[in-house]
XYZ file of C-alpha atoms in Angstrom:
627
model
C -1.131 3.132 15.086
C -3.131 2.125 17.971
C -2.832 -1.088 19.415
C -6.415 -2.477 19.628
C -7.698 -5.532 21.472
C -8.605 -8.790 20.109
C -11.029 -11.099 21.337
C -10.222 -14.521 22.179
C -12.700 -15.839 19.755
C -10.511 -13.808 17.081
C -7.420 -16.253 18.336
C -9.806 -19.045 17.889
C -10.922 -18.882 14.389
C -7.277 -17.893 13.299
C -6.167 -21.306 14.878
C -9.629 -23.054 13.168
C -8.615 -21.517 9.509
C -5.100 -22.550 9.918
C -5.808 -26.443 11.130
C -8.515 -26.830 8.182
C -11.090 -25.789 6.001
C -13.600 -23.800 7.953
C -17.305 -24.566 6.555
C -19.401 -21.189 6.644
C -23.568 -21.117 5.978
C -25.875 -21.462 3.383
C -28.507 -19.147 2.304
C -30.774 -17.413 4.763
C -32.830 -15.997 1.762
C -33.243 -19.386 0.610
C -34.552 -21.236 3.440
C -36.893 -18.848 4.322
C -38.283 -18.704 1.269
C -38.629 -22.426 1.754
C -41.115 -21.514 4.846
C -43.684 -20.580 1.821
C -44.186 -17.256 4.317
C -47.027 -15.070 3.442
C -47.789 -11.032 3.803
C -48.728 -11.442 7.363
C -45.925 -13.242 8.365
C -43.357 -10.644 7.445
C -45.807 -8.295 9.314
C -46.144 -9.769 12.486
C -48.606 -8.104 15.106
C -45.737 -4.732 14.995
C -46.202 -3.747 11.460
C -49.836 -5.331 10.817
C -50.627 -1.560 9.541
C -47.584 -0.712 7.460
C -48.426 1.556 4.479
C -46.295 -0.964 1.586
C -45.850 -4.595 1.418
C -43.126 -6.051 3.128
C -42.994 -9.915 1.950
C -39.515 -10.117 1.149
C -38.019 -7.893 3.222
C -36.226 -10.921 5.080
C -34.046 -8.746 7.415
C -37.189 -7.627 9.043
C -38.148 -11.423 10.016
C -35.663 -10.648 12.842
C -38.450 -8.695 14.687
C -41.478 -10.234 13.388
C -40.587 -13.838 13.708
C -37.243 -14.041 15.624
C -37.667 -18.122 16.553
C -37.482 -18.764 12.794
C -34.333 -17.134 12.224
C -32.645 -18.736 14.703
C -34.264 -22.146 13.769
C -32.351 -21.485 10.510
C -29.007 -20.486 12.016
C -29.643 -23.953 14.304
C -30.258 -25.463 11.120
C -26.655 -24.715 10.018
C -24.911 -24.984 12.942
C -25.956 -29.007 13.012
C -25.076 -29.476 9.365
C -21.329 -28.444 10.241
C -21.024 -24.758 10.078
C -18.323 -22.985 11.904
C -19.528 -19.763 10.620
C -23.243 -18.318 10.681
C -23.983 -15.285 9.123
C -26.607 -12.660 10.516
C -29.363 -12.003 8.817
C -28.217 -8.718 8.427
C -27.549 -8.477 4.377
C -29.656 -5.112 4.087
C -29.627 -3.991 7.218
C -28.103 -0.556 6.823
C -29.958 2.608 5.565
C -29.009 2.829 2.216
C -31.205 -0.509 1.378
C -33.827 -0.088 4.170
C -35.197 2.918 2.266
C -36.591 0.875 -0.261
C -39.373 -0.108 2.328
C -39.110 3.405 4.275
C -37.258 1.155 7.232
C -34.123 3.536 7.230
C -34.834 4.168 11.098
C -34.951 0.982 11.527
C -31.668 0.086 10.960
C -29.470 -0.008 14.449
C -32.559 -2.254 15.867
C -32.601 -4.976 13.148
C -28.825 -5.213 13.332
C -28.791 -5.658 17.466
C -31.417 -7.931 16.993
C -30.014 -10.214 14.824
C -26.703 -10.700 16.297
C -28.018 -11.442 19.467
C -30.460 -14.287 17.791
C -27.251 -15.853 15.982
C -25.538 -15.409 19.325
C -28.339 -17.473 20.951
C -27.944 -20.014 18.086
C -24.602 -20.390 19.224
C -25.149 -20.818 22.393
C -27.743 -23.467 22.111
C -25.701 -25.381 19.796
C -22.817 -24.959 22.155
C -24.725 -26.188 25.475
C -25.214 -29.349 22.852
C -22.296 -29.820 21.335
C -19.464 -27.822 23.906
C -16.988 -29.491 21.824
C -17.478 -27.371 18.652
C -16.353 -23.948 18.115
C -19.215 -21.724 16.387
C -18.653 -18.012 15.114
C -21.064 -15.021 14.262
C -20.130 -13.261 11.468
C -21.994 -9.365 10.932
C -22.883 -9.674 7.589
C -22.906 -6.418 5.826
C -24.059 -6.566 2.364
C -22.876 -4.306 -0.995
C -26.283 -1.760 -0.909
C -28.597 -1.291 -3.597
C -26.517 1.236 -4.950
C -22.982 1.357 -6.513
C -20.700 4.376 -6.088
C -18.598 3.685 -8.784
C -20.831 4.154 -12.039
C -23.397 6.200 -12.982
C -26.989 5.240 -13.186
C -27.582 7.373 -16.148
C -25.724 6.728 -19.148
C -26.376 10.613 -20.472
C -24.599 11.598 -17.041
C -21.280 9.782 -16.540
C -20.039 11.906 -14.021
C -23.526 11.593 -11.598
C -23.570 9.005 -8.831
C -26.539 7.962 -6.874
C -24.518 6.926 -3.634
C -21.456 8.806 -2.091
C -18.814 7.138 -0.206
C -19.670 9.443 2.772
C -23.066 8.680 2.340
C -22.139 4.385 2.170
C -19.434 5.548 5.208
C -21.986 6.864 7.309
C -24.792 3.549 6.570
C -22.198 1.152 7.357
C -20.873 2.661 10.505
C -24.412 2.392 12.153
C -24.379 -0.960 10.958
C -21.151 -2.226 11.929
C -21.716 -0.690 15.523
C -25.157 -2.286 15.628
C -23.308 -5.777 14.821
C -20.974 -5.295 17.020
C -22.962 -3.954 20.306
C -24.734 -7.076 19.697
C -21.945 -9.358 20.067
C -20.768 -10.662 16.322
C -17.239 -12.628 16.198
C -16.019 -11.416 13.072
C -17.542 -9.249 10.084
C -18.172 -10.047 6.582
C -18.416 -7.465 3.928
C -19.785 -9.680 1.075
C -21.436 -9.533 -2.315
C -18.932 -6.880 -3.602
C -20.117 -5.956 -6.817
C -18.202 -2.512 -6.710
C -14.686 -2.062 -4.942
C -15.664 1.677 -3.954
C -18.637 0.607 -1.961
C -16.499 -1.935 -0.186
C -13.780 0.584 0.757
C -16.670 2.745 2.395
C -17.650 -0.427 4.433
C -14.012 -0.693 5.659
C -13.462 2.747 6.146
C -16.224 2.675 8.606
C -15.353 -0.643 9.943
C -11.663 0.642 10.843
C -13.510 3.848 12.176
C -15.444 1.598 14.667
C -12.315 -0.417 15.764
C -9.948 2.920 16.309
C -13.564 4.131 18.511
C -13.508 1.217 20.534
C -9.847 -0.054 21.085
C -11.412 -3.023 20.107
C -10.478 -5.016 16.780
C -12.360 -8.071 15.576
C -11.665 -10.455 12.248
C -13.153 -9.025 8.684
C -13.790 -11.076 6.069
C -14.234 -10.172 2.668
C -16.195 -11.646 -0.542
C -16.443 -10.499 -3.589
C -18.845 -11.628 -6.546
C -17.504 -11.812 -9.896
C -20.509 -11.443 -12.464
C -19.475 -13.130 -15.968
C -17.092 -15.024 -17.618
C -14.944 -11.852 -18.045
C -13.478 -12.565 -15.105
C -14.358 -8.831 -13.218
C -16.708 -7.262 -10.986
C -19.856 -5.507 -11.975
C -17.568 -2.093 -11.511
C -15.077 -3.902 -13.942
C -12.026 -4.588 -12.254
C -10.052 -7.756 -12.412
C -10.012 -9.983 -9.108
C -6.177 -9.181 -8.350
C -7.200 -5.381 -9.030
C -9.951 -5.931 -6.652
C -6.937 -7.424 -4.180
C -4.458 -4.394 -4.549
C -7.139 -1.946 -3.917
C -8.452 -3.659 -0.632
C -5.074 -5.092 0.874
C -5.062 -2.114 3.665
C -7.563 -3.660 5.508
C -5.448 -6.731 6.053
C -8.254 -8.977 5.596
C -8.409 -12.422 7.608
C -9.764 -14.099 4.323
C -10.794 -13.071 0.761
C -13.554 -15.176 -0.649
C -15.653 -15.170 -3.777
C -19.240 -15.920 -3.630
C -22.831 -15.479 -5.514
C -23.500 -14.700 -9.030
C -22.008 -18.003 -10.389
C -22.381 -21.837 -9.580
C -19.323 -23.675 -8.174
C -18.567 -24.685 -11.781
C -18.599 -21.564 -13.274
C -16.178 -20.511 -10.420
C -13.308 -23.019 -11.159
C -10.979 -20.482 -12.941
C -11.260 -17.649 -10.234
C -10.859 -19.584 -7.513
C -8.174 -21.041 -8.901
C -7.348 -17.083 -9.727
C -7.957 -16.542 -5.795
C -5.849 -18.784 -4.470
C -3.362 -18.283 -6.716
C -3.035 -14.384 -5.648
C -4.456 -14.189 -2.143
C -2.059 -13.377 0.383
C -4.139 -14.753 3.781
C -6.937 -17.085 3.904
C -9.430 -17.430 0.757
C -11.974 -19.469 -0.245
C -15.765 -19.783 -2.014
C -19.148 -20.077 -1.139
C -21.072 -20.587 -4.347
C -24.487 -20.065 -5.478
C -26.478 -23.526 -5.864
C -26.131 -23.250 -9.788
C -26.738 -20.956 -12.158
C -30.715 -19.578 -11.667
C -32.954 -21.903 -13.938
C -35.967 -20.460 -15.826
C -37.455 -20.218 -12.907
C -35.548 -18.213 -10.712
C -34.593 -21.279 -9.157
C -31.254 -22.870 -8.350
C -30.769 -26.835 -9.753
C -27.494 -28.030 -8.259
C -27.861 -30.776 -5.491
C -25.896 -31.250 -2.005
C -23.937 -33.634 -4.396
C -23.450 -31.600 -7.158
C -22.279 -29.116 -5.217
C -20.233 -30.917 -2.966
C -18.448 -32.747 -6.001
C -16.954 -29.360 -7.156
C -15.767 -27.925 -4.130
C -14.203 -31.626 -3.034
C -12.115 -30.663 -6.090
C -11.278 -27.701 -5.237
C -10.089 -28.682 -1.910
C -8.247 -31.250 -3.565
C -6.154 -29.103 -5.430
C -5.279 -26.820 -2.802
C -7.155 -24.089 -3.136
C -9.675 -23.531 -0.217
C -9.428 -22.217 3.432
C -13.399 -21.853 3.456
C -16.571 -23.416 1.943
C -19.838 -22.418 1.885
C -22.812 -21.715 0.097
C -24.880 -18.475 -1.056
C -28.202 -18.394 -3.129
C -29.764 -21.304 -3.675
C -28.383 -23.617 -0.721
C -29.371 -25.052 2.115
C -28.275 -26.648 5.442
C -28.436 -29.910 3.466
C -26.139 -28.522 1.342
C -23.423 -27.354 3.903
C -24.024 -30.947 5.605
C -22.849 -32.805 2.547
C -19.902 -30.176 1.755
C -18.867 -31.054 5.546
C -19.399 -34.936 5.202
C -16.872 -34.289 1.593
C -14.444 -31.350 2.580
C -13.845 -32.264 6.009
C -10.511 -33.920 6.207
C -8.750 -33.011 3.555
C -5.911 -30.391 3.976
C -6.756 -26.517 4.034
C -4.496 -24.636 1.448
C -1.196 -23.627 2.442
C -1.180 -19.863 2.356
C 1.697 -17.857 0.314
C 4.373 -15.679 1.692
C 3.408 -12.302 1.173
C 5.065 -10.443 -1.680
C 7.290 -7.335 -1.043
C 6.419 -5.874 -4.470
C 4.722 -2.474 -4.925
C 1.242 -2.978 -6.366
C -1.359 -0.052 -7.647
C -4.675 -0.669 -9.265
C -7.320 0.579 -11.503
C -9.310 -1.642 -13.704
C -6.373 -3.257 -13.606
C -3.091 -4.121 -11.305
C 0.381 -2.197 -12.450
C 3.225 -3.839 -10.134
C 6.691 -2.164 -9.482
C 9.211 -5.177 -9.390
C 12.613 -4.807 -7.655
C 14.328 -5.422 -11.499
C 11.238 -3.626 -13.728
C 11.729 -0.760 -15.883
C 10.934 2.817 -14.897
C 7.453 3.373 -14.374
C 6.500 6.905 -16.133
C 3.643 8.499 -14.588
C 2.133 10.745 -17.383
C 1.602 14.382 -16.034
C -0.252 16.219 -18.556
C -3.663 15.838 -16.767
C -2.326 18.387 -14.518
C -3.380 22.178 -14.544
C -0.367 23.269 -13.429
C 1.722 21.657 -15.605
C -0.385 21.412 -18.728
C -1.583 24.831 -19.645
C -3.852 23.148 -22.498
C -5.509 20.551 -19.962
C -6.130 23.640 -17.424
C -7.521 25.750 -19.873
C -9.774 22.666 -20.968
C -11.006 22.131 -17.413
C -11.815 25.792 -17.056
C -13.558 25.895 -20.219
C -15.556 22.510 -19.091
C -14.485 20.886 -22.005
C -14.214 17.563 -20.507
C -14.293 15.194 -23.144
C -11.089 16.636 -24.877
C -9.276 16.430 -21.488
C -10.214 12.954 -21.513
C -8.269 12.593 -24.889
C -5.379 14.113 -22.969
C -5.201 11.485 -20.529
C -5.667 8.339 -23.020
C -2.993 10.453 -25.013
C -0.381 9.799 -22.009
C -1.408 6.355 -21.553
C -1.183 5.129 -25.184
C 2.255 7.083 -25.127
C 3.573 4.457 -22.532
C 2.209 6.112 -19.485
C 1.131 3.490 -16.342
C 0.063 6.144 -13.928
C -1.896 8.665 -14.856
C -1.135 11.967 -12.498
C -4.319 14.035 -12.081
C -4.279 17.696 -10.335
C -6.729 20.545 -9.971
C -4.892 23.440 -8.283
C -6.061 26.413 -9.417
C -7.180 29.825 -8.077
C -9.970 29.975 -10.042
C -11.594 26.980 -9.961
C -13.361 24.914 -7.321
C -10.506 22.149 -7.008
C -12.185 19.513 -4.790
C -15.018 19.588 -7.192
C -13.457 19.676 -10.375
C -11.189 16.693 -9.043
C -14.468 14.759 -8.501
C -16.101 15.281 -11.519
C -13.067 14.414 -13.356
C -12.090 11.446 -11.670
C -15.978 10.574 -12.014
C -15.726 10.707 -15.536
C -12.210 9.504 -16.031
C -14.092 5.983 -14.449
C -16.727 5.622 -17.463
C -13.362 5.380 -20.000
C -11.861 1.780 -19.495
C -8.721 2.818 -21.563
C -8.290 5.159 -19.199
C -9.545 4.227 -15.756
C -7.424 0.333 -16.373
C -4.515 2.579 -15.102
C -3.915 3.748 -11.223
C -4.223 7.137 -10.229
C -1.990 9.741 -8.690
C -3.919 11.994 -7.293
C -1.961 14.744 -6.956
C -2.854 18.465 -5.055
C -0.653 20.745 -2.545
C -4.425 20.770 -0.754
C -5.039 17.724 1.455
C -8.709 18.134 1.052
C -8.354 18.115 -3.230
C -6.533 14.774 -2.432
C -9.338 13.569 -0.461
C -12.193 14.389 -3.049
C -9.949 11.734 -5.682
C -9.978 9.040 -3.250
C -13.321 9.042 -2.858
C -14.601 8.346 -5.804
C -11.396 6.239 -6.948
C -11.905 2.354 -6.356
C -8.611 1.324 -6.944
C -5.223 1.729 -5.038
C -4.254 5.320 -5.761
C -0.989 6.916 -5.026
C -1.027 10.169 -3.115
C 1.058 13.072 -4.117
C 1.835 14.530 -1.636
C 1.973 14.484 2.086
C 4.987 16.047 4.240
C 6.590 17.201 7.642
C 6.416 20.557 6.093
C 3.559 21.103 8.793
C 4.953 18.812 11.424
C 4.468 15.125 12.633
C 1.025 15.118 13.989
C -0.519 17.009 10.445
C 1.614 14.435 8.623
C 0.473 11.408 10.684
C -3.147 12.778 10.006
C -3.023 12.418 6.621
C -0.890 9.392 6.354
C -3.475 7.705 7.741
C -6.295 8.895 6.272
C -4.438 7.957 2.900
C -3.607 4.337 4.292
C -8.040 4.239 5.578
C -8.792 5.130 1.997
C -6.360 2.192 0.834
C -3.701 4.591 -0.901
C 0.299 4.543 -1.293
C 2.254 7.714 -0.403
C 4.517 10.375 -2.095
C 6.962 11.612 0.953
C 8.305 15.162 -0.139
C 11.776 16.022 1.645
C 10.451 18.346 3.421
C 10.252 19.486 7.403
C 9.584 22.125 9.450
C 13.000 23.290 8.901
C 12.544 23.715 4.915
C 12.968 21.853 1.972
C 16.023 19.473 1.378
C 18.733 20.309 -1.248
C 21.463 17.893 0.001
C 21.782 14.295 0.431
C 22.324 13.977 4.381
C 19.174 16.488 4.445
C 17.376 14.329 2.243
C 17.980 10.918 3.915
C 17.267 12.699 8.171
C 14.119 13.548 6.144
C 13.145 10.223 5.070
C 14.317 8.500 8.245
C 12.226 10.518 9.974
C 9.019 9.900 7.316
C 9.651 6.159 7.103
C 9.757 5.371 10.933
C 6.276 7.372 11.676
C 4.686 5.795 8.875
C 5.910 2.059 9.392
C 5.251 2.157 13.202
C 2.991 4.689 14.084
C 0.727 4.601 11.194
C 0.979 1.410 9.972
C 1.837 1.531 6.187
C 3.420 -1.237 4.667
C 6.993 -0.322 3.332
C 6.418 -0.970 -0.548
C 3.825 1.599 -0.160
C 5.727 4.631 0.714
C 7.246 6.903 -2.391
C 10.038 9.522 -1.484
C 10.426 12.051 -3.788
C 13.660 13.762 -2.383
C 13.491 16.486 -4.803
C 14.077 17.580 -8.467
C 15.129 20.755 -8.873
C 16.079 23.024 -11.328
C 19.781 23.148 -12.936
C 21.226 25.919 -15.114
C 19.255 28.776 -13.773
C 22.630 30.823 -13.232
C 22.208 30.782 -9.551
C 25.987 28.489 -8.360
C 24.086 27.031 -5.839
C 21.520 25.104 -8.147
C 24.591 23.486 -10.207
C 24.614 20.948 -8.042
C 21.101 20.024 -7.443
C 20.548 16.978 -10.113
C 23.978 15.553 -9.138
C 22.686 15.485 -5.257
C 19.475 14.207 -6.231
C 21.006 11.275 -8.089
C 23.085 10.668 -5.007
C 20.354 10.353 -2.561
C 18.553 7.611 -4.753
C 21.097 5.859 -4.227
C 21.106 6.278 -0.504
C 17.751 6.188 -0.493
C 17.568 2.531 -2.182
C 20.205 0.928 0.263
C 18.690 2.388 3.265
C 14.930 1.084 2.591
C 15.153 -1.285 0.312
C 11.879 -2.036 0.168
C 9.931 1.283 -0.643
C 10.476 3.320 -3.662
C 11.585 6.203 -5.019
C 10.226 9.371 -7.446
C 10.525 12.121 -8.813
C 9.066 15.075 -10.972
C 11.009 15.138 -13.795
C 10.186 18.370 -15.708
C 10.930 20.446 -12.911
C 14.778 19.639 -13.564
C 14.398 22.037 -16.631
C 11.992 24.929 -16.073
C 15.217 27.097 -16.678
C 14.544 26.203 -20.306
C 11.207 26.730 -20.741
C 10.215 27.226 -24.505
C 12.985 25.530 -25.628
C 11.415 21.996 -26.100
C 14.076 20.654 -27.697
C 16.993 21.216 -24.783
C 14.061 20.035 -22.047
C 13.561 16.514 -24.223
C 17.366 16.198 -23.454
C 18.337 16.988 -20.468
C 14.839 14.576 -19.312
C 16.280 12.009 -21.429
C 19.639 12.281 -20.000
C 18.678 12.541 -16.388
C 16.245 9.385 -16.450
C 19.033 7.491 -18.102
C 21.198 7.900 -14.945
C 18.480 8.280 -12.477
C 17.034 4.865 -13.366
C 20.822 3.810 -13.255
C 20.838 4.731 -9.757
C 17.445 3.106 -8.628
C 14.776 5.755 -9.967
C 11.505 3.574 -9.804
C 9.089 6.212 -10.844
C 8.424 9.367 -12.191
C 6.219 12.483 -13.594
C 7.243 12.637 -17.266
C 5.167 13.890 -19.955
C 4.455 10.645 -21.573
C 5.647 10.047 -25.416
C 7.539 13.169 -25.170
C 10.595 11.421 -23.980
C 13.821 11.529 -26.512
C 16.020 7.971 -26.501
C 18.714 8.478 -24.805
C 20.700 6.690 -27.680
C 19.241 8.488 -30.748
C 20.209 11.879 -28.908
C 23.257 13.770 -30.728
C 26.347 12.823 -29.353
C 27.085 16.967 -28.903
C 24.368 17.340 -26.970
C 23.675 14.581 -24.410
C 27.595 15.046 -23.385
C 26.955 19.325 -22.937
C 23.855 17.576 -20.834
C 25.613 15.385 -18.947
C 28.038 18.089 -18.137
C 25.231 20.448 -17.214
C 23.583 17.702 -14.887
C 26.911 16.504 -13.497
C 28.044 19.927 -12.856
């Protein structure tokens, strides 16, 4: 991985967030709207002729009435801010096409980090004893890339992530050729749009050598407890933890009240800095927000009370008044003491599905797989979509956690059919609760499924096979789009059949990925292997006996990253004999899991118990596997 530079304001806030709680800024929305501005302000004397109305187009006020924006940001910075935000919130292209502004886009962002820049420094020359910070603040779109607009058209998506990718990099470069301290990707109402953001935001860093402090926020719409695109907030955490977030915050949507339980959630589950910056209230009948400076302030003071808050704020609804009193409450007592970071394996879907050092084996169902499954690719060729749904909630109600999805086929366009699928397999909650394995021997396939998969997908499977700098390509690619990896023992030299072969392979792997890439441990997968046994050939006979070996191996040697397998390919020597195949799977996983086995591709409910199996025929198994 690169080694970027940090600025010295990044040093700064880190030492500010870890002394106390840092106070961030109200609404901009709100306190221009509290200017009563008409038509002809938004205009200016620049767009006096534009062909639509642009009253309410607020990001545009940083052209047409620049003094006022940075009044506000003033505003904030004397109430106690630390952090101002741009007024930036729909500044990219995506948004700006509502009021044909698209080309707009790079200007409006300059513009307005260099007024909240000038804020700063005119609160500074005042006050040189305060820090201040400008955060870039890059809003969720108008559009989500997660769910369809159209409910007769589940796979259809208005937005594509290389659409949001491309929006937010001209963005993020505007904000940060115009000088911003840190950026804030907030108001995430779908996890997939927010991985675009990041994507691009890690794009700019790697272009620039230059690396500055993200922020995240997320909304959480109802009482349910998820986001608009329906995953859970520690879901939401999993899938976004690659970006190795300063903070995680929640804000808008709800009132500090109706925020107790997931910022209690939060802090309960965030691994860095978190916090809140509420909404004033819920919106009255009005479209107005009721709660006071007080009310507001009464909450969060209890929040910070019970330990839960690095940063306070406030979104729709509040004002500098508001962040004063928060300030005047919050200020001295203690920030929240963050947790140690866990060394558990997460994934995500709708939902989180964790691989604990002492859990049970975690089957990966593999009948959504055209190679595999010759019903589910005749389906898929035949378009019949819905019953290959049924396949995959089939797997999943047989015990399955993972659901392994893979499109290779001659005849079929794979990185398209691996969209569409995916697209769909996200309108099924039973199904799209579980992670994904996106699975293809075509590096482009796998990048089709993690681009329209929100979660944290696993990637199956990436290799030396085509040496380190194709392998460190992909690695981190799969690490930008937030994904763990399968590591096949394979090199330039061939694939592995013995232990020592197995574990140079995986040295090899682990060290590029860990230092030159940058993946976390937990989220590398070797699968050193499983081969076929009884085929007649002597030099198979030993191949499930070596493969057991090398978990072991494997386990001691990195102890924190885990280890897989594809379990049917120990028996394609017995093909149409289901019977035999049920056994020898049911044998093997009962000493594989023995030796460390954390995962694997099994054909979900189709698994005999080990302990039901005839006596006869699990020892002529064991015999068979043991050689």
């Amino acid at each position: 991985m690169t080694n970027t530079i940090k600025s010295t304001k990044s040093y700064l806030l880190k030492d500010l967030l870890s002394e106390r709680i840092v106070f961030i800024d109200g609404a901009m929305g709100t306190m221009i709207q509290n200017e009563n501005l008409s038509e002809a302000d938004y205009r200016g004397a620049r767009f006096a002729d534009y062909e639509s109305d642009l009253k309410g187009n607020n990001d545009l006020l940083s052209l047409t009435a620049p003094e006022l924006i940075k009044s506000i940001h003033l505003s904030f910075l004397e109430a106690g801010a630390d952090i101002i935000e741009t007024n930036t919130f729909n500044c990219q292209r995506i948004s700006l096409a509502d009021y044909g502004m698209e080309d707009l886009s790079r200007e409006l962002n300059l513009t307005s980090a260099k007024i909240a820049k000038d804020a700063v420094d005119s609160f500074k020359q005042a006050n040189p004893n305060r820090h201040a910070f400008v955060a870039g603040s890059i809003g969720p779109t108008n559009r989500t890339a997660s769910m369809s607009p159209d409910v007769n058209r589940p796979e259809y998506r208005a937005v594509t992530v290389d659409q949001l990718r491309d929006a937010y990099r001209e963005q993020v470069d505007a904000l940060m050729d115009g000088g911003v301290d840190l950026l804030l990707p907030e108001t995430t109402f779908d996890t997939l749009n927010l991985k675009a953001a990041l994507f691009a935001i890690e794009d700019a860093f790697e272009a620039r050598n230059k690396r500055l402090p993200v922020i995240i926020s997320v909304t959480i719409t109802d009482a349910s407890g998820r986001t608009l695109s329906g995953q859970t907030l520690e879901a939401f955490l999993v899938s976004i933890e690659h970006a190795s977030p300063l903070a995680v915050t929640i804000n808008c949507a709800l009132g500090a009240t109706e925020m107790r339980q997931f910022v209690q959630d939060l802090s309960n589950a965030c691994p860095t800095y978190c916090g809140c910056y509420p909404n004033a209230g819920l919106p009255n009948a009005f479209g107005g927000y009721d709660d006071t400076p007080d009310d507001m302030a009464d909450v969060l003071e209890d929040f910070a009370k019970r330990g839960w808050l690095n940063i306070a704020g406030g979104c729709c609804g509040t004002t500098s008044d508001h962040i004063r009193e928060m300030r005047t409450r919050l200020a001295k007592i203690e920030r929240r003491t963050v947790p140690e970071r866990s060394s558990r394996t997460y994934f995500s879907g709708l939902e989180v599905t964790e691989i604990r050092p002492d859990s049970n084996f975690l089957m990966i169902g593999e009948r959504t797989n055209i190679t595999g499954s010759k019903k589910f690719s005749r389906l898929i060729r035949e378009k019949q979509y819905e019953k290959a749904l049924e396949i995959a909630k089939k797997q999943i109600d047989g015990g399955a956690l993972v659901i392994d999805v893979n499109m290779d086929d001659a005849l079929i366009d794979a990185e398209a059919e691996m969209t569409h699928f995916l697209n769909l397999i996200a309108s099924e909650p039973d199904i799209s609760r579980v992670p994904l394995m996106i699975d293809s021997s075509k590096w482009s396939v796998i990048e089709a499924g993690l681009k329209v998969a929100q979660g944290k997908c696993i990637v199956n499977s990436i290799s030396l096979k085509e040496g380190a700098d194709a392998f460190i390509a992909q690695a981190t690619l799969a690490k930008r789009y937030g994904a763990a990896v399968v590591v096949m023992a394979f090199d330039e030299e061939g694939q592995a059949t013995d232990v020592d072969r197995r574990l140079e392979i995986a040295s090899r792997a682990y060290k590029i990925l860990t230092d030159t890439v940058g993946i976390a441990p937990e989220d590398i997968i070797f699968d050193p292997n499983i081969l076929a046994v009884g085929t007649g050939i002597e030099e198979h006979d030993d191949y499930a006996l070596s493969f057991l070996k090398a978990i072991s191996e494997l386990k001691k040697t990195f102890p924190r990253s885990r280890v897989s397998g594809g379990v049917s390919n120990l028996s394609f020597a017995f093909r149409g004999n289901d019977v035999l195949r049920e056994a020898i799977h049911s044998v093997f996983l009962y000493h594989a899991i023995e030796a460390g086995l954390d995962m694997g591709i099994v054909n979900a409910g189709q698994i005999a118990i080990y302990d039901e199996l005839d006596p006869k025929l699990r020892d002529l198994v064991t015999d068979l596997l043991y050689n």
